[in-house]
Amino acid sequence: MATLEAIKYSRGSLLVLDQLRLPHEHHYDVVSTSEEAFDCIRSMRVRGAPAIAIVAALAHAVELRNGSCTATSPDDTLAYIDSRLDYLRESRPTAVDLFNAIALLKAAVRTAQIEGLGHPEAKDAILRAYIEAAEAILAKDLENNMAIGAYGAAWLQQQYNASADRPLSVLTHCNTGSLATSGHGTALGIIRSLYSQGLLKHAYCTETRPYNQGSRLTSFELVYEGIPSTLITDSMAGALFALRRDAMHIGAVIVGADRVVRNGDTANKIGTYTLAVLARHHGVKFVVAAPTTSIDLETETGAGIHVEERKREELTQISGAVVNADGSVDASKTARVAIADQRIGVWNPAFDVTPHALIDAIVTEKGAVVKGANGKFDFSTVMPERWAAIVDNNPLLLLLHIALSAQGLFFPHPQQQQPILAGPPDHSSSSPPPYRNALLSLHKSLIDIPSLSGNEHPAALFLQTYLTAHNYTVTLQHVAAAADTPANAPRFNVLAWPGSPPSAGGPAPSRSPRVLVTSHIDVVPPYIPYSSSAADDGEEVTGDTVIRGRGSVDAKGSVAAQITAVGELVAAGTVRAEDVMLLFVVGEETSGDGMKAFSAEFLQGREGAGFEAAVFGEPTENRLACGHKGIFGGTVYVQGKAGHSGYPWLGKSATGLLIKGLEAVFEADLGSSERFGNTTVNVGRIAGGVAANVIAKEASALLAVRVGAGDFETGAVNIEKKIEKILSDLDDEAFTVQWSHGYGPVECDCDIAGFETVITNYGTDVPNLKGDHASYLYGPGTILLAHGDDEALRVRDLEEAVEGYKKIIQHVLKK
């Protein structure tokens, strides 16, 4: 399923999800003025420190874009912007993200290039600078969240040596996910990253009284994304640790932060301090997840944090959807009820401050910070300029910090940032491997060739030329054209054996190689050209140099690393050339027709053509995948009866039945397993009806189901039957379902020592290669970036993949 969005923005338009209506109703408020943003923040229709800052910044950008500023001179324009930001600053006094964003925006407008411009042009330059800076805050927050998730998951994995066979359970408080940020989340982002890596056993969330952000929002996000989870009351945490810590391998409490001060004291939702005390008593790690924008170095300790007190009614009253007598929830009806004597005195602080002594790690977008031997946090590793300027009181660095902030460099635009990649940076000083230049050159050449699924012809021809020039025997295997294949651009799989062909004086290639090394050459749209952070900065390439572009991760990174690994092994005499075969296929991102063609045509009827093992290249963050979820899809058709909308009882609404049917499917338990997690359903497209005033006669929905239960052969079929029964029980005449081919969970081999392991949620070509062989799934880069606009990986990820592929191939051949 797609991640929930709390904020939808395009230049001149801002929609904010009203979180007071969740989980029963999705309603977006139009926010086009600072007053509307103030009310949205103060009423807690939007909450979470990052989201508050983003909404405030973007609301003012929208009103500026729509002509709210009537000033004519640059000075008056700046004064107007300052006054609106000062007004927004008062909407929530505790969250430091809002203050940091306001300081950044005020600095950004003062760097607008206005010298020599007339008043109208100068005003336009200032407004443009503000809007671009506000939009950068939105983009940067998502990058930060992805990094926090990766660093937090890596730190916890290291603390507990977690694996797919021994995953962690965690507890979280309040809401710190997509609903509190621009996406992915901070504390909940770590949980998402653990889950995506197969390291999460179970997530517990507290209800988070008095405003119930945990039960209303976090539980909704967890269920929405199919993460195994349980809701508890705030007062159950101690019992949870005492009774289930060992059985459920509960390793951490993970919370967000509205403010972290210099010594590490952290302000967060009321109840956080209690959880920290309980965690310490029961030996459970307590982790704070926060971007560096939430770290306030100017405030020395938690005593300097102003804690907001909120309305008494939040504690004595509660709102919710009406529950009917039969137990069903009627989201169209809400009620506010009293849950306490309204005459009782009330103390309702929104936050508490957790002392740094109870915190084990503070995870930022730049890494995890832990206390030193002196018991103190040192944030100089993640914010060195600010630390040196403020804490060390270095006047030169203070001036530099001010100057950088004034130029927008403290909070850069997205294009100035390296994409967020999993894993901590590499600070080793070891020499680069001898194959670095050749590897990077091949990788670049592959990315430079657009090879969207269906149009892989140029990439196949390049590989044929490249491999032939590097002493391989190469065969092109024809694959049927896809619907979007251009004329005169035939599709080919590329098959290659180390060693020159007989016509060039080499031996005949083996028809029975022991190991198949394979990946795909097609990529998803749109094409994104190659770029490198070293080229951008004019610096020497290092292990931390970032390479961007479509296919840099999925899966041209695997192709380049596999070719390099096989070449290294054969050249060194470590493996025999006749034992290895390379295969690069088309169509993996769509139908898998390339691998299916190879499996059917090359292996069929060839005596001794089977492999002992196949090594598949996909982005696994250089972890060895123990398998991935199964998948199948289908179309749900609903047949109703048309009629006038004013007389709904005379017709039968196909769209109404479809909505009820899909809701029933979402609410059903479709099965799960400890290894692969929950089965999840995504509705990719809905169609139906002809007009608003006509009862819909027909409707349909396209489904994609990720299978976490059962085995490869029966998992998909069993869930198909469950879904069909759910729909039939609702109306056995109206619903029909047409299923496409699918399969259950796919198990891969991960029995090689020295590798971290993972379970992935995406489909691969593994089940499309038939035969009795071991299957290894491995490759550089993270799937979290692979299909996005920021697809990228580090040089060291590619080099680590080369060594990983070498290790896998040698492991198979030594058996």
mmCIF file of N, CA and C in Angstrom, residues 471 500-507:
data_model
loop_
_atom_site.group_PDB
_atom_site.id
_atom_site.type_symbol
_atom_site.label_atom_id
_atom_site.label_comp_id
_atom_site.label_asym_id
_atom_site.label_seq_id
_atom_site.Cartn_x
_atom_site.Cartn_y
_atom_site.Cartn_z
ATOM 1 N N ASN A 471 36.418 -10.713 -23.562
ATOM 2 C CA ASN A 471 36.746 -12.137 -23.666
ATOM 3 C C ASN A 471 35.636 -13.057 -23.173
ATOM 4 N N SER A 500 36.793 -16.819 -24.844
ATOM 5 C CA SER A 500 36.527 -16.479 -26.236
ATOM 6 C C SER A 500 35.795 -17.617 -26.931
ATOM 7 N N PRO A 501 34.963 -17.320 -27.927
ATOM 8 C CA PRO A 501 34.286 -18.373 -28.691
ATOM 9 C C PRO A 501 35.274 -19.161 -29.540
ATOM 10 N N PRO A 502 34.874 -20.375 -29.965
ATOM 11 C CA PRO A 502 35.793 -21.194 -30.780
ATOM 12 C C PRO A 502 36.285 -20.474 -32.018
ATOM 13 N N SER A 503 35.448 -19.646 -32.636
ATOM 14 C CA SER A 503 35.861 -18.939 -33.850
ATOM 15 C C SER A 503 37.001 -17.978 -33.587
ATOM 16 N N ALA A 504 37.182 -17.589 -32.324
ATOM 17 C CA ALA A 504 38.278 -16.682 -31.974
ATOM 18 C C ALA A 504 39.434 -17.440 -31.331
ATOM 19 N N GLY A 505 39.396 -18.762 -31.437
ATOM 20 C CA GLY A 505 40.492 -19.554 -30.898
ATOM 21 C C GLY A 505 40.275 -20.038 -29.493
ATOM 22 N N GLY A 506 39.099 -19.789 -28.935
ATOM 23 C CA GLY A 506 38.828 -20.211 -27.574
ATOM 24 C C GLY A 506 38.131 -21.543 -27.514
ATOM 25 N N PRO A 507 37.997 -22.122 -26.314
ATOM 26 C CA PRO A 507 37.320 -23.414 -26.172
ATOM 27 C C PRO A 507 35.809 -23.249 -26.325
#
